[in-house]
Structure formats: structure tokens, C-alpha cells
Amino acid sequence: MSQSRIAYYADLFVYPTVVVGFLVLDVETSRFTLQARWWCTFFLGAALWTLAEYLLHRFVYHDMPIVKELHAMHHARPIDFVGSPLWMSLLGFSAVLLILSHFWTFEMASGATCGLIVGYIWYLVIHDAVHRWRVDGSSWIRPLRLRHLRHHRSPTPGNFGVTTGLWDFVFATTITPPIRDHRPGGRNLPVGQDVASVRSAGPHITRT
């Protein structure tokens, strides 16, 4: 859904505070000793975020009724501040924390949840970068931007991972790079499209 600039970027200010708060709580309850269990589950959560990101993007944002219609707004207006509100992700992370606390200690559950949150923050930064940052040819953002633009432009669904292409590779949803048209005045073609179809479509580009 459409949001104001403040609401759109609110996650980037709220969640770092949440992570620091959980870290301080763990340090204080353990007499100012950084516990290995917290850090192990933290890094586990951060790694698992990449899988969660892929699954959410593929099966929720693109397949689930209502949600996919909202996500389609982002495809139609990729520069606009379209995204899920803060309260939705807060509910999601709170549910994860409660579920993990049922099976693990609170320390380990909070560590894993904080890892997931940091992964989510990184996703938000990368997604904003591939859409809004100025990127030159040597930037480390450029390959990520190209991957994400293929997700937007290709008629074949794929490239659901934003921060990494690992899970697209694992689940065979990687969109291969475009084929270069070597004819005079030619341009790069998305896989599966011919010169005539691309030229008739004009310069418009949609994004996720």
C-alpha cells in the first residue's frame, strides 16, 4: 500500500533500536558477558532470513490473494513509496519470537529473531538501493540491480531473492541474463522476447 516517506522508512529506524535493546537485555542478564548462544542463533537467524525473503517474495507477494494485488502496486509504480506497514512486520517478528521461545530459551529465541530482523533491514536497504540509488558501472550494487530488474522485466517469474540469488539457484528460478542483439541498433533482449516485441514495448521498465 502507498505510504508517506516517513512511514516507508520507519522500519530502518525502529528495528535497529529493537535489536540493540535485545542485545543490551542479554548482556545485562548475563552479567555483561556476551553469550555465545545468543550470537550463534543471531547468525543463524540472519542466514535464514535469505530463505524467508525468497519464500515470502515468491509465494506470498506473488501468489497470495490480496497481498499480490498490493504488491502489484509496487510493480506498477516502483518509484512510489509502496510497501507493507510497520505494524505488519512487527506482528510477524513478534510471532516468531513467541514461537521460538516455546521451544528454546528466551535468550536463543531473541538472538534468532534479531538475526532475522537484521536480515530484513539489509533487504530493505538493498531493495531501496536497486530502485533509487545512483549506481555506476563499477558499483557492487549493479549486479543486484540487474538481477532485480530482470525480475521486473522478464515474462517468466523468477529472481525472487533480492539480497542474494542463492535460493533462486537452488529452486531453479534464476532468470538468465539477456541475450545481446548484435544487429545494427540492437539492444539487450530479455530471454524469450524477440527484437520486434521489445521495440514495440518502448522504453518503459517496470520493477518489483
mmCIF file of C-alpha atoms in Angstrom:
data_model
loop_
_atom_site.group_PDB
_atom_site.id
_atom_site.type_symbol
_atom_site.label_atom_id
_atom_site.label_comp_id
_atom_site.label_asym_id
_atom_site.label_seq_id
_atom_site.Cartn_x
_atom_site.Cartn_y
_atom_site.Cartn_z
ATOM 1 C CA MET A 1 0.000 0.000 0.000
ATOM 2 C CA SER A 2 1.054 3.586 -0.584
ATOM 3 C CA GLN A 3 2.803 5.249 2.337
ATOM 4 C CA SER A 4 4.361 8.544 3.258
ATOM 5 C CA ARG A 5 8.138 8.820 3.093
ATOM 6 C CA ILE A 6 8.350 8.705 6.908
ATOM 7 C CA ALA A 7 6.186 5.586 7.173
ATOM 8 C CA TYR A 8 8.066 3.887 4.344
ATOM 9 C CA TYR A 9 11.452 4.293 6.014
ATOM 10 C CA ALA A 10 10.221 3.832 9.598
ATOM 11 C CA ASP A 11 11.479 0.223 9.734
ATOM 12 C CA LEU A 12 15.062 1.400 9.225
ATOM 13 C CA PHE A 13 14.865 3.434 12.425
ATOM 14 C CA VAL A 14 12.676 1.231 14.608
ATOM 15 C CA TYR A 15 14.292 -2.170 14.083
ATOM 16 C CA PRO A 16 17.915 -1.231 14.823
ATOM 17 C CA THR A 17 16.632 0.057 18.159
ATOM 18 C CA VAL A 18 14.842 -3.241 18.781
ATOM 19 C CA VAL A 19 17.982 -5.256 18.035
ATOM 20 C CA VAL A 20 20.146 -3.083 20.300
ATOM 21 C CA GLY A 21 17.524 -3.386 23.029
ATOM 22 C CA PHE A 22 17.580 -7.209 22.895
ATOM 23 C CA LEU A 23 21.380 -7.208 22.860
ATOM 24 C CA VAL A 24 21.556 -4.924 25.912
ATOM 25 C CA LEU A 25 18.994 -7.114 27.687
ATOM 26 C CA ASP A 26 21.076 -10.222 27.020
ATOM 27 C CA VAL A 27 24.263 -8.520 28.221
ATOM 28 C CA GLU A 28 22.634 -7.254 31.409
ATOM 29 C CA THR A 29 21.009 -10.577 32.303
ATOM 30 C CA SER A 30 24.277 -12.420 31.767
ATOM 31 C CA ARG A 31 26.285 -10.014 33.915
ATOM 32 C CA PHE A 32 27.760 -8.174 30.951
ATOM 33 C CA THR A 33 29.120 -11.267 29.247
ATOM 34 C CA LEU A 34 28.369 -11.699 25.551
ATOM 35 C CA GLN A 35 26.843 -15.166 25.370
ATOM 36 C CA ALA A 36 27.871 -17.469 22.535
ATOM 37 C CA ARG A 37 24.350 -18.931 22.336
ATOM 38 C CA TRP A 38 22.852 -15.532 21.545
ATOM 39 C CA TRP A 39 25.382 -14.861 18.806
ATOM 40 C CA CYS A 40 25.082 -18.348 17.297
ATOM 41 C CA THR A 41 21.321 -18.064 16.987
ATOM 42 C CA PHE A 42 21.702 -14.475 15.775
ATOM 43 C CA PHE A 43 23.844 -15.545 12.811
ATOM 44 C CA LEU A 44 21.531 -18.495 12.196
ATOM 45 C CA GLY A 45 18.569 -16.124 12.020
ATOM 46 C CA ALA A 46 20.413 -13.763 9.684
ATOM 47 C CA ALA A 47 21.221 -16.653 7.348
ATOM 48 C CA LEU A 48 17.673 -17.995 7.465
ATOM 49 C CA TRP A 49 16.340 -14.577 6.522
ATOM 50 C CA THR A 50 17.631 -15.091 2.967
ATOM 51 C CA LEU A 51 15.382 -18.162 2.648
ATOM 52 C CA ALA A 52 12.443 -16.373 4.291
ATOM 53 C CA GLU A 53 12.916 -13.455 1.900
ATOM 54 C CA TYR A 54 12.773 -15.794 -1.099
ATOM 55 C CA LEU A 55 9.724 -17.724 0.119
ATOM 56 C CA LEU A 56 7.793 -14.590 1.076
ATOM 57 C CA HIS A 57 8.505 -12.893 -2.223
ATOM 58 C CA ARG A 58 7.677 -15.932 -4.327
ATOM 59 C CA PHE A 59 4.675 -17.452 -2.579
ATOM 60 C CA VAL A 60 3.153 -14.567 -0.589
ATOM 61 C CA TYR A 61 3.832 -11.415 -2.591
ATOM 62 C CA HIS A 62 3.191 -13.072 -5.950
ATOM 63 C CA ASP A 63 0.639 -15.793 -5.179
ATOM 64 C CA MET A 64 -1.428 -14.938 -2.110
ATOM 65 C CA PRO A 65 -4.722 -13.149 -2.819
ATOM 66 C CA ILE A 66 -4.960 -9.529 -1.665
ATOM 67 C CA VAL A 67 -1.226 -9.439 -0.914
ATOM 68 C CA LYS A 68 -0.305 -9.979 -4.553
ATOM 69 C CA GLU A 69 -2.664 -7.184 -5.586
ATOM 70 C CA LEU A 70 -0.932 -4.861 -3.140
ATOM 71 C CA HIS A 71 2.467 -5.989 -4.385
ATOM 72 C CA ALA A 72 1.332 -5.369 -7.946
ATOM 73 C CA MET A 73 1.097 -1.686 -6.992
ATOM 74 C CA HIS A 74 4.842 -1.725 -6.461
ATOM 75 C CA HIS A 75 5.360 -3.347 -9.853
ATOM 76 C CA ALA A 76 3.177 -0.700 -11.470
ATOM 77 C CA ARG A 77 4.729 2.247 -9.599
ATOM 78 C CA PRO A 78 8.193 1.111 -8.489
ATOM 79 C CA ILE A 79 9.412 4.588 -7.552
ATOM 80 C CA ASP A 80 6.462 5.285 -5.275
ATOM 81 C CA PHE A 81 6.633 4.529 -1.561
ATOM 82 C CA VAL A 82 4.656 1.300 -1.742
ATOM 83 C CA GLY A 83 5.260 -1.331 0.928
ATOM 84 C CA SER A 84 3.891 -3.137 3.948
ATOM 85 C CA PRO A 85 3.272 -1.001 7.048
ATOM 86 C CA LEU A 86 5.472 -1.297 10.096
ATOM 87 C CA TRP A 87 2.799 -2.983 12.216
ATOM 88 C CA MET A 88 2.644 -5.977 9.867
ATOM 89 C CA SER A 89 6.323 -6.817 10.214
ATOM 90 C CA LEU A 90 6.140 -6.147 13.967
ATOM 91 C CA LEU A 91 3.381 -8.735 14.243
ATOM 92 C CA GLY A 92 5.393 -11.184 12.192
ATOM 93 C CA PHE A 93 8.588 -10.850 14.207
ATOM 94 C CA SER A 94 6.648 -10.947 17.476
ATOM 95 C CA ALA A 95 5.018 -14.212 16.397
ATOM 96 C CA VAL A 96 8.430 -15.665 15.526
ATOM 97 C CA LEU A 97 9.805 -14.656 18.917
ATOM 98 C CA LEU A 98 6.865 -16.243 20.762
ATOM 99 C CA ILE A 99 7.069 -19.484 18.774
ATOM 100 C CA LEU A 100 10.827 -19.827 19.210
ATOM 101 C CA SER A 101 10.530 -19.038 22.925
ATOM 102 C CA HIS A 102 8.256 -22.049 23.249
ATOM 103 C CA PHE A 103 10.998 -24.377 22.013
ATOM 104 C CA TRP A 104 14.180 -22.535 23.019
ATOM 105 C CA THR A 105 15.297 -20.312 25.856
ATOM 106 C CA PHE A 106 14.304 -16.657 25.528
ATOM 107 C CA GLU A 107 17.961 -15.786 25.016
ATOM 108 C CA MET A 108 18.271 -18.043 21.978
ATOM 109 C CA ALA A 109 14.855 -17.032 20.653
ATOM 110 C CA SER A 110 15.705 -13.336 20.882
ATOM 111 C CA GLY A 111 19.058 -13.948 19.194
ATOM 112 C CA ALA A 112 17.444 -15.734 16.240
ATOM 113 C CA THR A 113 14.726 -13.096 15.977
ATOM 114 C CA CYS A 114 17.301 -10.307 15.987
ATOM 115 C CA GLY A 115 19.201 -12.130 13.232
ATOM 116 C CA LEU A 116 16.047 -12.267 11.146
ATOM 117 C CA ILE A 117 15.426 -8.571 11.808
ATOM 118 C CA VAL A 118 18.954 -7.617 10.713
ATOM 119 C CA GLY A 119 18.449 -9.672 7.548
ATOM 120 C CA TYR A 120 15.199 -7.813 6.964
ATOM 121 C CA ILE A 121 16.918 -4.449 7.459
ATOM 122 C CA TRP A 122 19.564 -5.452 4.924
ATOM 123 C CA TYR A 123 16.818 -6.460 2.489
ATOM 124 C CA LEU A 124 15.145 -3.062 2.876
ATOM 125 C CA VAL A 125 18.422 -1.258 2.224
ATOM 126 C CA ILE A 126 19.264 -3.338 -0.859
ATOM 127 C CA HIS A 127 15.749 -3.078 -2.265
ATOM 128 C CA ASP A 128 15.806 0.673 -1.857
ATOM 129 C CA ALA A 129 19.279 0.829 -3.411
ATOM 130 C CA VAL A 130 18.394 -1.131 -6.544
ATOM 131 C CA HIS A 131 15.418 1.142 -7.149
ATOM 132 C CA ARG A 132 16.544 4.589 -6.010
ATOM 133 C CA TRP A 133 20.309 4.898 -5.639
ATOM 134 C CA ARG A 134 22.510 6.234 -8.394
ATOM 135 C CA VAL A 135 24.698 3.332 -9.430
ATOM 136 C CA ASP A 136 27.702 3.441 -11.756
ATOM 137 C CA GLY A 137 29.146 0.532 -13.693
ATOM 138 C CA SER A 138 31.692 -0.414 -11.038
ATOM 139 C CA SER A 139 29.317 -0.356 -8.060
ATOM 140 C CA TRP A 140 28.747 -3.553 -6.076
ATOM 141 C CA ILE A 141 25.044 -2.710 -6.234
ATOM 142 C CA ARG A 142 24.953 -3.009 -10.029
ATOM 143 C CA PRO A 143 24.734 -6.848 -10.239
ATOM 144 C CA LEU A 144 21.947 -6.820 -7.647
ATOM 145 C CA ARG A 145 20.106 -4.133 -9.596
ATOM 146 C CA LEU A 146 20.398 -6.073 -12.846
ATOM 147 C CA ARG A 147 19.107 -9.229 -11.158
ATOM 148 C CA HIS A 148 16.140 -7.380 -9.729
ATOM 149 C CA LEU A 149 15.334 -5.609 -12.995
ATOM 150 C CA ARG A 150 15.170 -9.000 -14.702
ATOM 151 C CA HIS A 151 12.609 -9.966 -12.086
ATOM 152 C CA HIS A 152 10.548 -6.961 -13.157
ATOM 153 C CA ARG A 153 11.038 -7.199 -16.887
ATOM 154 C CA SER A 154 11.029 -10.908 -17.688
ATOM 155 C CA PRO A 155 7.748 -12.565 -18.695
ATOM 156 C CA THR A 156 8.971 -15.617 -16.779
ATOM 157 C CA PRO A 157 8.655 -15.337 -12.971
ATOM 158 C CA GLY A 158 11.971 -15.578 -11.167
ATOM 159 C CA ASN A 159 14.806 -13.810 -9.362
ATOM 160 C CA PHE A 160 12.717 -13.643 -6.199
ATOM 161 C CA GLY A 161 15.766 -13.193 -3.994
ATOM 162 C CA VAL A 162 16.766 -9.546 -3.576
ATOM 163 C CA THR A 163 19.820 -9.725 -1.315
ATOM 164 C CA THR A 164 21.136 -12.970 -2.832
ATOM 165 C CA GLY A 165 20.481 -15.219 -5.784
ATOM 166 C CA LEU A 166 21.310 -18.378 -3.809
ATOM 167 C CA TRP A 167 17.773 -19.652 -3.364
ATOM 168 C CA ASP A 168 16.804 -18.830 -6.934
ATOM 169 C CA PHE A 169 19.676 -21.098 -7.954
ATOM 170 C CA VAL A 170 18.632 -23.821 -5.511
ATOM 171 C CA PHE A 171 14.983 -23.776 -6.627
ATOM 172 C CA ALA A 172 15.768 -23.178 -10.321
ATOM 173 C CA THR A 173 14.050 -19.794 -10.576
ATOM 174 C CA THR A 174 17.070 -17.812 -11.762
ATOM 175 C CA ILE A 175 16.392 -15.631 -14.782
ATOM 176 C CA THR A 176 19.372 -15.829 -17.110
ATOM 177 C CA PRO A 177 20.975 -12.596 -18.366
ATOM 178 C CA PRO A 178 19.501 -11.056 -21.506
ATOM 179 C CA ILE A 179 20.744 -12.043 -24.951
ATOM 180 C CA ARG A 180 22.562 -9.262 -26.786
ATOM 181 C CA ASP A 181 21.138 -8.292 -30.158
ATOM 182 C CA HIS A 182 24.080 -7.725 -32.489
ATOM 183 C CA ARG A 183 22.057 -6.200 -35.312
ATOM 184 C CA PRO A 184 22.582 -2.522 -36.132
ATOM 185 C CA GLY A 185 20.837 -0.503 -33.462
ATOM 186 C CA GLY A 186 20.232 -3.663 -31.466
ATOM 187 C CA ARG A 187 19.886 -3.837 -27.701
ATOM 188 C CA ASN A 188 19.883 -6.418 -24.945
ATOM 189 C CA LEU A 189 16.843 -8.665 -25.129
ATOM 190 C CA PRO A 190 15.139 -10.328 -22.199
ATOM 191 C CA VAL A 191 15.167 -14.067 -22.644
ATOM 192 C CA GLY A 192 12.158 -15.245 -24.637
ATOM 193 C CA GLN A 193 11.491 -11.940 -26.408
ATOM 194 C CA ASP A 194 12.371 -11.026 -29.972
ATOM 195 C CA VAL A 195 13.539 -7.688 -31.332
ATOM 196 C CA ALA A 196 10.127 -6.652 -32.600
ATOM 197 C CA SER A 197 8.328 -7.294 -29.316
ATOM 198 C CA VAL A 198 10.898 -5.364 -27.288
ATOM 199 C CA ARG A 199 10.932 -2.377 -29.632
ATOM 200 C CA SER A 200 7.139 -2.231 -29.729
ATOM 201 C CA ALA A 201 7.065 -2.166 -25.923
ATOM 202 C CA GLY A 202 9.047 1.061 -25.842
ATOM 203 C CA PRO A 203 11.500 2.158 -23.143
ATOM 204 C CA HIS A 204 9.149 1.661 -20.185
ATOM 205 C CA ILE A 205 10.570 -0.507 -17.395
ATOM 206 C CA THR A 206 8.588 -1.926 -14.508
ATOM 207 C CA ARG A 207 10.129 -3.021 -11.240
ATOM 208 C CA THR A 208 9.320 -5.083 -8.156
#
